[in-house]
Every structure is written in C-alpha cells, then in structure tokens.
Amino acid sequence: MSLYPRKKAILALSDGTVVHGWAVGHEGITGGELCFNTSMTGYQEIFTDPSYHGQLMMMTYPHIGNYGTMARDDEARKVMVAGIITRAFSWEFSNPMADRSLQEYLEDNEVVGISGVDTRKLVRHIREKGVMNAVISSTELDEDKLVQMAKDWEDMAGLELASKVCREEAQTVHGEGGLKVAAFDYGIKQNIINNLRDRGCTLRVFPAKTSLEEVKEWNADGYFFSNGPGDPNATAEYALEIVEYAKSTGKPMFGICLGHQLMALSEGIEVGKMFVGHRGANHPVKNLDTGLVEISTQNHGFGVVEGSVDEKVAQVTHINLNDGTIEGLKFKNFPGFSVQYHPEASPGPHDSAYLFDQFIDLIKKHKA
C-alpha cells in the first residue's frame, strides 16, 4: 500500500486531448497556456519566475521534487505558475538545506498539479500542434467539461499581465558603487536585482505602471527593463512612454526578455507570438560579434519578428542556433542593447553574465 495519497487527476487540452494521472499539490482546478521547460534542475526557480504567470508548466526532466524546496531559491514572493505537470513526482526529498518538500510547498501556495503523465509524448504533441490552453483538475473529472473549460480559457495573445505580478510600490535596493539605475519591474527576477546590486548599482525598482514624474525624480544613470509575462504588445500600451523617455535622456539602456521586446517595439520592430516558444536552461545562442556560442536560459513565448529589424535602427547581435530566431539587439539611435534570453541564469549556465558588465561599463563611460 502506498504511503502517499493517490487521488486521480485529469489534464485536458483545448484540442480535445485528455491525459489521466495523479493529483499533486493543492486539490482543485486550474488552467492556462500549456508550455514546457527542458531544465534538469531549478524547478523552484522556474515555478517562482513571474514570466510564467498564468501558464501551466510541464517539466520535461522526469524526476521533480527530489531535493525539496528552500526559501532562498525563490525568484519572487510566491509561486507564479498556474499549475504543474510532471512524469515522476517525489514526495520525499534528500537535501539537508531544504526547508520543506515540494508537496508542502505547492500546498502552501495553493498550486494544483498532476503527475504520472507521459511528458515526452505530450511535449511532442505540443511541438507539432503549437502551444494551447489546458486545464488540470483533481476535483472535477468530467472530460467533456474540462476540455470545454480549456477551450474557453483566456488566450495569452493580447493579455497584459506585467501589472499583475510586479511590486505595488517603488523600492530602493542599495549597492556600493555609486551608480543609480532605474529598473522597471514587469515581473523582475530576484537574481537580476542581485546581479546589478553586486556590480555596484543602487537600484530604484519601479512598478510596471509608474508615472513619468516619479521616474524623472530618481535621475538615474541608466535604465533597465525587466522580464515579465503576457503579450508585450499589450504591455507596450503603457510602458512605451517610459522607454521613450529613457531614450530621450541619452543614458544607457538594457533590456531582458519582455524588456528586450519593449525596446524593440519602441523602434518600430515587430514582436509576435511564437509557435512553441523557448523555455529551458540549455539553448545555444551565438554572439555574432565574438563568434562564441553561449548556453543560455530561456523563457519566452513571444519574440522579435525576423525581417522586421531595420538595420538603420538596430543590429542583430545574437541568434538562437536551434531555430535561427533573434536573441539580441544593439540599437543605433540611442546607447542601448537587449537580449531575449536570461543572463542572470538562475537556474542555468553563467555564459552570458558579461552582459551585466557591459551595461555597467556603458554607464561608467557615459558618466565620464
């Protein structure tokens, strides 16, 4: 007899696909865009990444939960994923540094999940059909009802989510180097803040919807635009005012993920929904300036549209070697650059940490 509860659960996709498994985490019903992450470690950092807000996260690595959870690994104040899907869920953990099991962590954060799923088969299905909405349920087990619920779930395209995950008021994070950076929180990860602070920056971290007057008052030496969830075209409706102001100051600018997309949109470059998206800690990206290949951490379902980059306004600096998509831009009308992937890399490799140094060097050069 099993030592752990075995309650049935169902994963229903909007295309009618239904998968049966066992409930993990909080009991209930949840839904969102079904995506997958290929990272072998770092499930806690993934689950707390604000860029995953409103999405169901399927982990391709089969064993999840085996090293428990610890407070220091959170990237945000709470779990951000809408639900989780795993192949083999570990109720017990082997890690003396862990605070609690993944099961306790998910229960405390009221996150619904399903295990016992053939994730390899389901990932192939998503790669062939494209991302789609889905529902996980451990309380309602009527397949037809759940499929209809998935069909009716709100699409990610056109959805503005950054203002739902950002901090409610501006916060100052003190560094020791005398550089002042205005960082815009569209779902900023804690390790981005750590990387900038550790390089001597004092940050004023502003909520997504911040007045221009408040930003001007800080009088920053440089501007950083963060990662975040949702459709960048929807976020741009209020965020571009700040981007345009930052450009007008002539001071250095740096953007990651959603921030990269917003900087591109400000220069008339198109950003669109991807067929599947990139999510994992093992994506090869080529730096076109150096010719070196970086192994990168990625999490995005939208991207800069190839062919929409006017060489008069921006230079493509990085490309994804898996599919040739654009991963980095250097702008020509203002001192700014941006990348689609995550150089703060937690979890993941540190090949791209130099980008933070590049930003700091730009700021110092401008101040000089």
XYZ file of N, CA, C and O in Angstrom, residues 141-302:
648
model
N -13.926 15.609 -12.690
C -13.301 14.601 -13.548
C -14.115 14.296 -14.800
O -13.890 13.278 -15.454
N -15.038 15.182 -15.157
C -15.804 15.030 -16.395
C -14.948 15.542 -17.556
O -14.685 16.745 -17.658
N -14.516 14.643 -18.435
C -13.594 15.006 -19.507
C -14.153 16.079 -20.432
O -13.453 17.021 -20.799
N -15.405 15.945 -20.837
C -16.007 16.906 -21.765
C -16.058 18.308 -21.158
O -15.788 19.303 -21.839
N -16.419 18.389 -19.881
C -16.477 19.693 -19.214
C -15.096 20.341 -19.160
O -14.947 21.549 -19.375
N -14.095 19.533 -18.875
C -12.739 20.080 -18.747
C -12.171 20.522 -20.088
O -11.490 21.552 -20.179
N -12.444 19.767 -21.138
C -11.998 20.177 -22.487
C -12.655 21.504 -22.870
O -11.995 22.406 -23.412
N -13.947 21.634 -22.588
C -14.643 22.886 -22.904
C -14.084 24.040 -22.088
O -13.946 25.164 -22.589
N -13.747 23.768 -20.829
C -13.149 24.796 -19.976
C -11.814 25.262 -20.560
O -11.500 26.459 -20.567
N -11.026 24.317 -21.077
C -9.741 24.667 -21.697
C -9.957 25.518 -22.949
O -9.214 26.472 -23.204
N -10.968 25.170 -23.733
C -11.273 25.941 -24.945
C -11.688 27.370 -24.612
O -11.411 28.304 -25.366
N -12.365 27.527 -23.466
C -12.878 28.847 -23.086
C -11.861 29.683 -22.325
O -12.111 30.857 -22.052
N -10.723 29.090 -21.964
C -9.723 29.813 -21.180
C -9.150 30.976 -21.981
O -8.967 30.880 -23.186
N -8.862 32.080 -21.309
C -8.374 33.288 -21.982
C -7.020 33.046 -22.639
O -6.101 32.511 -22.021
N -6.895 33.461 -23.909
C -5.644 33.292 -24.650
C -4.569 34.247 -24.149
O -4.859 35.375 -23.728
N -3.316 33.806 -24.244
C -2.186 34.636 -23.830
C -1.991 35.823 -24.787
O -1.602 36.914 -24.365
N -2.267 35.615 -26.069
C -2.128 36.703 -27.046
C -3.100 37.826 -26.686
O -4.296 37.602 -26.495
N -2.563 39.030 -26.561
C -3.378 40.189 -26.222
C -3.550 40.410 -24.736
O -4.201 41.365 -24.308
N -2.937 39.544 -23.914
C -3.123 39.609 -22.465
C -2.026 40.453 -21.812
O -0.838 40.219 -22.031
N -2.420 41.411 -20.990
C -1.471 42.232 -20.232
C -1.382 41.658 -18.824
O -2.366 41.641 -18.083
N -0.198 41.177 -18.433
C -0.045 40.523 -17.135
C 1.041 41.162 -16.265
O 1.110 40.876 -15.074
N 1.875 41.998 -16.840
C 3.000 42.555 -16.087
C 2.539 43.302 -14.838
O 3.138 43.177 -13.764
N 1.453 44.061 -14.953
C 0.972 44.842 -13.814
C 0.376 43.964 -12.718
O 0.164 44.410 -11.595
N 0.123 42.685 -13.036
C -0.452 41.759 -12.049
C 0.617 41.065 -11.202
O 0.311 40.487 -10.154
N 1.865 41.086 -11.658
C 2.924 40.366 -10.934
C 3.986 41.294 -10.340
O 4.833 40.842 -9.559
N 3.980 42.565 -10.691
C 5.023 43.489 -10.225
C 4.741 43.948 -8.794
O 3.655 43.742 -8.253
N 5.724 44.580 -8.191
C 5.548 45.153 -6.844
C 4.563 46.308 -6.896
O 4.349 46.920 -7.956
N 3.975 46.621 -5.745
C 2.928 47.644 -5.703
C 3.496 49.048 -5.577
O 2.840 50.015 -5.955
N 4.697 49.170 -5.027
C 5.298 50.496 -4.906
C 6.801 50.401 -5.136
O 7.398 49.326 -5.018
N 7.409 51.519 -5.474
C 8.838 51.548 -5.786
C 9.665 51.179 -4.552
O 9.280 51.456 -3.413
N 10.801 50.549 -4.811
C 11.679 50.083 -3.737
C 13.117 50.400 -4.110
O 13.523 50.226 -5.262
N 13.901 50.857 -3.133
C 15.317 51.132 -3.363
C 16.160 49.981 -2.829
O 15.981 49.544 -1.695
N 17.062 49.479 -3.679
C 18.000 48.418 -3.300
C 19.397 49.005 -3.394
O 19.834 49.413 -4.471
N 20.103 49.057 -2.277
C 21.366 49.787 -2.217
C 22.568 48.922 -2.608
O 22.722 47.807 -2.140
N 23.397 49.486 -3.494
C 24.671 48.904 -3.843
C 25.774 49.843 -3.389
O 25.511 50.927 -2.862
N 27.038 49.466 -3.624
C 28.148 50.236 -3.063
C 29.009 50.937 -4.113
O 30.078 51.456 -3.783
N 28.556 50.977 -5.359
C 29.399 51.548 -6.397
C 29.051 52.952 -6.836
O 29.737 53.537 -7.678
N 27.982 53.516 -6.304
C 27.624 54.890 -6.636
C 26.881 55.069 -7.940
O 26.655 56.205 -8.379
N 26.480 53.980 -8.592
C 25.730 54.090 -9.842
C 24.228 53.969 -9.556
O 23.811 53.066 -8.830
N 23.444 54.844 -10.130
C 21.995 54.829 -9.918
C 21.301 54.257 -11.158
O 21.455 54.802 -12.260
N 20.550 53.182 -10.967
C 19.826 52.546 -12.078
C 18.339 52.519 -11.780
O 17.921 52.123 -10.680
N 17.553 52.943 -12.741
C 16.100 52.804 -12.666
C 15.742 51.473 -13.310
O 16.005 51.258 -14.496
N 15.198 50.559 -12.508
C 14.821 49.232 -13.007
C 13.298 49.131 -13.004
O 12.653 49.426 -11.990
N 12.745 48.703 -14.123
C 11.293 48.641 -14.249
C 10.819 47.200 -14.104
O 11.256 46.308 -14.827
N 9.961 47.015 -13.111
C 9.513 45.691 -12.706
C 8.258 45.291 -13.471
O 7.148 45.669 -13.110
N 8.462 44.486 -14.522
C 7.333 43.885 -15.242
C 7.156 42.431 -14.804
O 6.365 41.701 -15.381
N 7.914 42.048 -13.757
C 7.982 40.671 -13.293
C 9.439 40.323 -13.057
O 9.891 39.217 -13.308
N 10.190 41.301 -12.565
C 11.649 41.181 -12.448
C 12.026 40.032 -11.521
O 11.428 39.831 -10.460
N 13.021 39.252 -11.927
C 13.516 38.142 -11.112
C 14.513 38.666 -10.073
O 15.272 39.595 -10.352
N 14.515 38.035 -8.916
C 15.391 38.469 -7.823
C 16.851 38.425 -8.234
O 17.646 39.287 -7.832
N 17.232 37.455 -9.052
C 18.650 37.342 -9.397
C 19.118 38.434 -10.352
O 20.324 38.708 -10.441
N 18.192 39.068 -11.068
C 18.559 40.241 -11.875
C 18.928 41.388 -10.942
O 19.947 42.070 -11.130
N 18.107 41.592 -9.919
C 18.397 42.630 -8.924
C 19.743 42.349 -8.264
O 20.576 43.248 -8.097
N 19.979 41.087 -7.912
C 21.247 40.716 -7.269
C 22.449 41.024 -8.161
O 23.477 41.535 -7.688
N 22.332 40.697 -9.453
C 23.445 40.919 -10.384
C 23.783 42.396 -10.522
O 24.970 42.757 -10.593
N 22.779 43.243 -10.568
C 23.029 44.686 -10.706
C 23.549 45.280 -9.390
O 24.493 46.070 -9.391
N 22.959 44.868 -8.278
C 23.413 45.360 -6.964
C 24.864 44.945 -6.702
O 25.677 45.742 -6.233
N 25.186 43.681 -7.021
C 26.534 43.178 -6.758
C 27.594 43.855 -7.620
O 28.792 43.766 -7.321
N 27.160 44.520 -8.681
C 28.095 45.256 -9.539
C 28.128 46.742 -9.187
O 28.609 47.556 -9.980
N 27.620 47.075 -8.004
C 27.758 48.439 -7.501
C 26.608 49.365 -7.795
O 26.717 50.578 -7.554
N 25.493 48.849 -8.291
C 24.350 49.703 -8.609
C 23.416 49.854 -7.414
O 23.110 48.876 -6.725
N 22.964 51.073 -7.191
C 21.826 51.300 -6.310
C 20.605 51.392 -7.205
O 20.541 52.255 -8.090
N 19.665 50.496 -6.978
C 18.504 50.391 -7.851
C 17.282 51.056 -7.236
O 17.022 50.913 -6.039
N 16.545 51.738 -8.062
C 15.181 52.139 -7.721
C 14.295 51.274 -8.601
O 14.254 51.442 -9.823
N 13.625 50.282 -7.978
C 12.822 49.326 -8.737
C 11.384 49.828 -8.769
O 10.712 49.875 -7.731
N 10.932 50.205 -9.958
C 9.611 50.811 -10.120
C 8.571 49.775 -10.552
O 8.891 48.869 -11.341
N 7.333 49.891 -10.076
C 6.249 49.027 -10.578
C 6.044 49.240 -12.075
O 6.481 50.263 -12.638
N 5.359 48.293 -12.726
C 5.154 48.363 -14.176
C 4.497 49.677 -14.596
O 4.925 50.329 -15.548
N 3.457 50.067 -13.871
C 2.743 51.304 -14.196
C 3.196 52.398 -13.225
O 2.637 52.571 -12.147
N 4.238 53.115 -13.628
C 4.819 54.183 -12.818
C 4.712 55.496 -13.572
O 4.892 55.541 -14.787
N 4.442 56.584 -12.857
C 4.324 57.889 -13.515
C 5.689 58.362 -13.995
O 6.722 58.093 -13.367
N 5.684 59.075 -15.087
C 6.915 59.601 -15.667
C 7.596 60.567 -14.697
O 8.833 60.617 -14.608
N 6.801 61.327 -13.945
C 7.341 62.291 -12.986
C 8.181 61.594 -11.916
O 9.247 62.077 -11.521
N 7.690 60.427 -11.453
C 8.413 59.685 -10.421
C 9.742 59.161 -10.952
O 10.744 59.155 -10.239
N 9.749 58.746 -12.211
C 10.974 58.247 -12.831
C 11.982 59.384 -13.001
O 13.179 59.230 -12.695
N 11.518 60.533 -13.458
C 12.406 61.682 -13.656
C 13.053 62.109 -12.342
O 14.228 62.498 -12.308
N 12.293 62.021 -11.267
C 12.770 62.448 -9.956
C 13.975 61.636 -9.481
O 14.854 62.136 -8.782
N 14.030 60.349 -9.883
C 15.137 59.484 -9.470
C 16.446 59.884 -10.149
O 17.532 59.659 -9.618
N 16.371 60.461 -11.350
C 17.546 60.931 -12.090
C 18.614 59.847 -12.208
O 19.751 59.983 -11.735
N 18.236 58.767 -12.841
C 19.105 57.588 -12.935
C 20.284 57.803 -13.878
O 20.252 58.658 -14.767
N 21.322 56.991 -13.675
C 22.471 56.974 -14.588
C 22.244 56.003 -15.744
O 22.951 56.054 -16.758
N 21.291 55.081 -15.567
C 20.980 54.101 -16.596
C 19.612 53.502 -16.342
O 19.052 53.642 -15.250
N 19.067 52.839 -17.363
C 17.701 52.317 -17.278
C 17.684 50.840 -17.646
O 18.235 50.431 -18.676
N 17.026 50.054 -16.786
C 16.906 48.619 -17.036
C 15.436 48.222 -17.146
O 14.613 48.592 -16.300
N 15.120 47.434 -18.195
C 13.748 46.974 -18.438
C 13.713 45.452 -18.300
O 14.435 44.745 -18.992
N 12.849 44.968 -17.416
C 12.917 43.578 -16.978
C 12.080 42.619 -17.814
O 11.301 43.014 -18.682
N 12.249 41.351 -17.461
C 11.408 40.272 -17.974
C 9.994 40.412 -17.419
O 9.741 41.193 -16.490
N 9.060 39.625 -17.939
C 7.699 39.628 -17.414
C 6.773 38.814 -18.294
O 7.133 38.411 -19.399
N 5.564 38.539 -17.800
C 4.613 37.696 -18.526
C 3.711 38.484 -19.476
O 3.701 39.715 -19.476
N 2.930 37.729 -20.256
C 1.907 38.329 -21.102
C 2.408 38.777 -22.465
O 3.564 38.547 -22.846
N 1.517 39.427 -23.187
C 1.786 39.900 -24.546
C 2.493 41.253 -24.486
O 1.936 42.219 -23.952
N 3.713 41.359 -25.016
C 4.439 42.642 -24.972
C 3.706 43.769 -25.700
O 3.853 44.937 -25.337
N 2.918 43.430 -26.704
C 2.166 44.460 -27.421
C 1.112 45.099 -26.527
O 0.793 46.282 -26.674
N 0.564 44.319 -25.586
C -0.394 44.865 -24.624
C 0.317 45.681 -23.556
O -0.148 46.758 -23.156
N 1.471 45.199 -23.102
C 2.254 45.926 -22.105
C 2.740 47.257 -22.666
O 2.832 48.257 -21.946
N 3.028 47.265 -23.963
C 3.561 48.470 -24.613
C 2.599 49.645 -24.534
O 3.028 50.805 -24.612
N 1.307 49.380 -24.371
C 0.313 50.454 -24.351
C 0.584 51.473 -23.248
O 0.225 52.632 -23.362
N 1.201 51.025 -22.141
C 1.555 51.983 -21.091
C 3.069 52.086 -20.873
O 3.563 53.091 -20.384
N 3.825 51.047 -21.231
C 5.256 51.010 -20.921
C 6.104 51.850 -21.868
O 7.187 52.322 -21.487
N 5.642 52.033 -23.105
C 6.490 52.720 -24.086
C 6.747 54.181 -23.748
O 7.761 54.744 -24.173
N 5.865 54.792 -22.962
C 6.103 56.184 -22.558
C 7.417 56.294 -21.779
O 8.219 57.207 -21.996
N 7.638 55.324 -20.883
C 8.864 55.323 -20.087
C 10.078 54.982 -20.947
O 11.153 55.578 -20.805
N 9.906 54.012 -21.860
C 11.007 53.639 -22.759
C 11.433 54.850 -23.594
O 12.631 55.122 -23.750
N 10.455 55.563 -24.115
C 10.771 56.734 -24.952
C 11.472 57.817 -24.136
O 12.389 58.471 -24.623
N 11.034 58.002 -22.892
C 11.711 58.985 -22.042
C 13.166 58.583 -21.808
O 14.081 59.407 -21.900
N 13.369 57.299 -21.484
C 14.736 56.813 -21.240
C 15.617 57.053 -22.462
O 16.779 57.471 -22.336
N 15.071 56.800 -23.638
C 15.824 57.048 -24.871
C 16.189 58.527 -25.013
O 17.291 58.867 -25.447
N 15.272 59.392 -24.636
C 15.492 60.834 -24.799
C 16.597 61.371 -23.894
O 17.179 62.417 -24.171
N 16.900 60.655 -22.797
C 17.951 61.118 -21.880
C 19.345 60.877 -22.432
O 20.313 61.492 -21.969
N 19.467 59.939 -23.391
C 20.775 59.610 -23.933
C 21.608 58.740 -23.021
O 22.788 58.497 -23.283
N 20.996 58.249 -21.935
C 21.720 57.408 -20.979
C 21.586 55.935 -21.360
O 20.640 55.543 -22.048
N 22.514 55.079 -20.925
C 22.495 53.668 -21.311
C 21.214 52.941 -20.894
O 20.650 53.205 -19.824
N 20.803 51.992 -21.747
C 19.607 51.196 -21.511
C 19.915 49.725 -21.764
O 20.670 49.387 -22.665
N 19.285 48.868 -20.972
C 19.482 47.424 -21.086
C 18.134 46.750 -20.844
O 17.415 47.101 -19.909
N 17.782 45.797 -21.701
C 16.519 45.083 -21.550
C 16.710 43.582 -21.639
O 17.536 43.097 -22.417
N 15.950 42.842 -20.835
C 15.956 41.382 -20.858
C 14.537 40.881 -21.101
O 13.596 41.335 -20.447
N 14.400 39.980 -22.067
C 13.133 39.283 -22.348
C 12.013 40.276 -22.697
O 12.058 40.872 -23.757
N 11.029 40.485 -21.840
C 9.971 41.449 -22.144
C 10.562 42.839 -22.343
O 10.126 43.597 -23.223
N 11.563 43.188 -21.539
C 12.228 44.484 -21.702
C 12.869 44.618 -23.067
O 12.835 45.690 -23.693
N 13.476 43.544 -23.558
C 14.046 43.484 -24.915
C 12.958 43.737 -25.954
O 13.144 44.511 -26.898
N 11.816 43.121 -25.771
C 10.708 43.265 -26.716
C 10.145 44.683 -26.710
O 9.807 45.235 -27.761
N 10.056 45.293 -25.533
C 9.549 46.663 -25.437
C 10.503 47.653 -26.106
O 10.061 48.580 -26.805
N 11.802 47.454 -25.924
C 12.771 48.334 -26.575
C 12.688 48.186 -28.086
O 12.780 49.173 -28.832
N 12.477 46.960 -28.555
C 12.317 46.729 -29.993
C 11.060 47.411 -30.526
O 11.085 48.088 -31.560
N 9.951 47.245 -29.814
C 8.688 47.864 -30.239
C 8.816 49.388 -30.318
O 8.224 50.022 -31.192
N 9.603 49.964 -29.423
C 9.766 51.424 -29.416
C 10.465 51.929 -30.670
O 10.360 53.110 -31.017
N 11.171 51.025 -31.367
C 11.877 51.397 -32.595
C 11.151 50.883 -33.843
O 11.739 50.818 -34.929
N 9.893 50.508 -33.687
C 9.101 50.072 -34.831
C 9.355 48.647 -35.271
O 8.932 48.237 -36.357
N 10.049 47.862 -34.437
C 10.318 46.449 -34.743
C 9.149 45.603 -34.257
O 8.623 45.830 -33.163
N 8.738 44.629 -35.048
C 7.584 43.811 -34.692
C 7.944 42.711 -33.689
O 9.028 42.139 -33.742
N 6.987 42.428 -32.789
C 7.106 41.321 -31.840
C 5.831 40.487 -31.937
O 4.727 41.025 -31.877
N 5.965 39.179 -32.126
C 4.791 38.325 -32.325
C 4.845 37.052 -31.508
O 5.883 36.686 -30.944
N 3.707 36.353 -31.466
C 3.587 35.092 -30.730
C 4.333 33.993 -31.468
O 4.234 33.866 -32.687
N 5.075 33.178 -30.713
C 5.823 32.076 -31.298
C 4.971 30.809 -31.320
O 4.025 30.665 -30.531
N 5.305 29.882 -32.194
C 4.541 28.646 -32.343
C 4.620 27.792 -31.079
O 3.615 27.248 -30.617
N 5.811 27.703 -30.518
C 6.012 26.929 -29.289
C 6.660 27.774 -28.194
O 6.252 27.736 -27.048
N 7.659 28.557 -28.531
C 8.382 29.330 -27.533
C 9.652 28.614 -27.102
O 9.908 27.473 -27.469
N 10.459 29.310 -26.310
C 11.722 28.767 -25.791
C 11.683 28.774 -24.273
O 11.501 29.828 -23.658
N 11.851 27.598 -23.664
C 11.856 27.534 -22.205
C 12.801 26.414 -21.765
O 12.525 25.247 -22.007
N 13.914 26.787 -21.134
C 14.878 25.788 -20.696
C 16.207 26.422 -20.355
O 16.395 27.632 -20.534
N 17.135 25.604 -19.856
C 18.447 26.109 -19.443
C 19.564 25.575 -20.322
O 20.702 25.472 -19.891
N 19.235 25.254 -21.581
C 20.230 24.595 -22.433
C 20.133 25.028 -23.893
O 20.418 24.256 -24.794
N 19.740 26.286 -24.146
C 19.564 26.755 -25.525
C 20.854 27.411 -26.038
O 21.358 28.355 -25.416
N 21.392 26.946 -27.168
C 22.607 27.552 -27.711
C 22.314 28.869 -28.443
O 21.454 28.933 -29.317
N 23.035 29.893 -28.054
C 22.889 31.225 -28.665
C 24.257 31.682 -29.161
O 25.248 31.590 -28.424
N 24.309 32.158 -30.391
C 25.583 32.631 -30.950
C 25.684 34.142 -30.849
O 24.794 34.869 -31.281
N 26.777 34.607 -30.273
C 27.107 36.024 -30.222
C 27.757 36.375 -31.557
O 28.856 35.913 -31.864
N 27.088 37.166 -32.376
C 27.566 37.460 -33.725
C 28.776 38.385 -33.725
O 29.505 38.437 -34.722
N 29.000 39.097 -32.622
C 30.175 39.967 -32.526
C 31.440 39.161 -32.256
O 32.488 39.406 -32.857
N 31.343 38.193 -31.350
C 32.529 37.428 -30.947
C 32.636 36.088 -31.661
O 33.714 35.491 -31.695
N 31.528 35.596 -32.171
C 31.504 34.277 -32.792
C 31.391 33.146 -31.791
O 31.343 31.971 -32.177
N 31.333 33.482 -30.501
C 31.244 32.468 -29.458
C 29.795 32.007 -29.259
O 28.861 32.781 -29.464
N 29.640 30.775 -28.836
C 28.322 30.224 -28.546
C 28.110 30.182 -27.038
O 28.971 29.693 -26.296
N 26.985 30.715 -26.581
C 26.626 30.710 -25.167
C 25.496 29.705 -24.946
O 24.573 29.629 -25.749
N 25.588 28.927 -23.878
C 24.475 28.089 -23.473
C 23.606 28.937 -22.557
O 24.078 29.431 -21.527
N 22.366 29.125 -22.926
C 21.535 30.131 -22.271
C 20.294 29.545 -21.605
O 19.816 28.469 -21.962
N 19.787 30.303 -20.640
C 18.491 30.014 -20.031
C 17.441 30.876 -20.733
O 17.659 32.076 -20.923
N 16.308 30.266 -21.089
C 15.295 30.993 -21.846
C 13.889 30.752 -21.302
O 13.597 29.699 -20.738
N 13.048 31.748 -21.479
C 11.650 31.640 -21.089
C 10.852 32.719 -21.811
O 10.720 33.837 -21.329
N 10.362 32.390 -22.986
C 9.540 33.371 -23.700
C 8.655 32.686 -24.737
O 9.053 31.715 -25.369
N 7.458 33.225 -24.885
C 6.518 32.722 -25.880
C 6.280 33.719 -26.997
O 5.544 33.435 -27.946
N 6.896 34.911 -26.871
C 6.849 35.945 -27.905
C 8.289 36.250 -28.318
O 9.220 36.032 -27.541
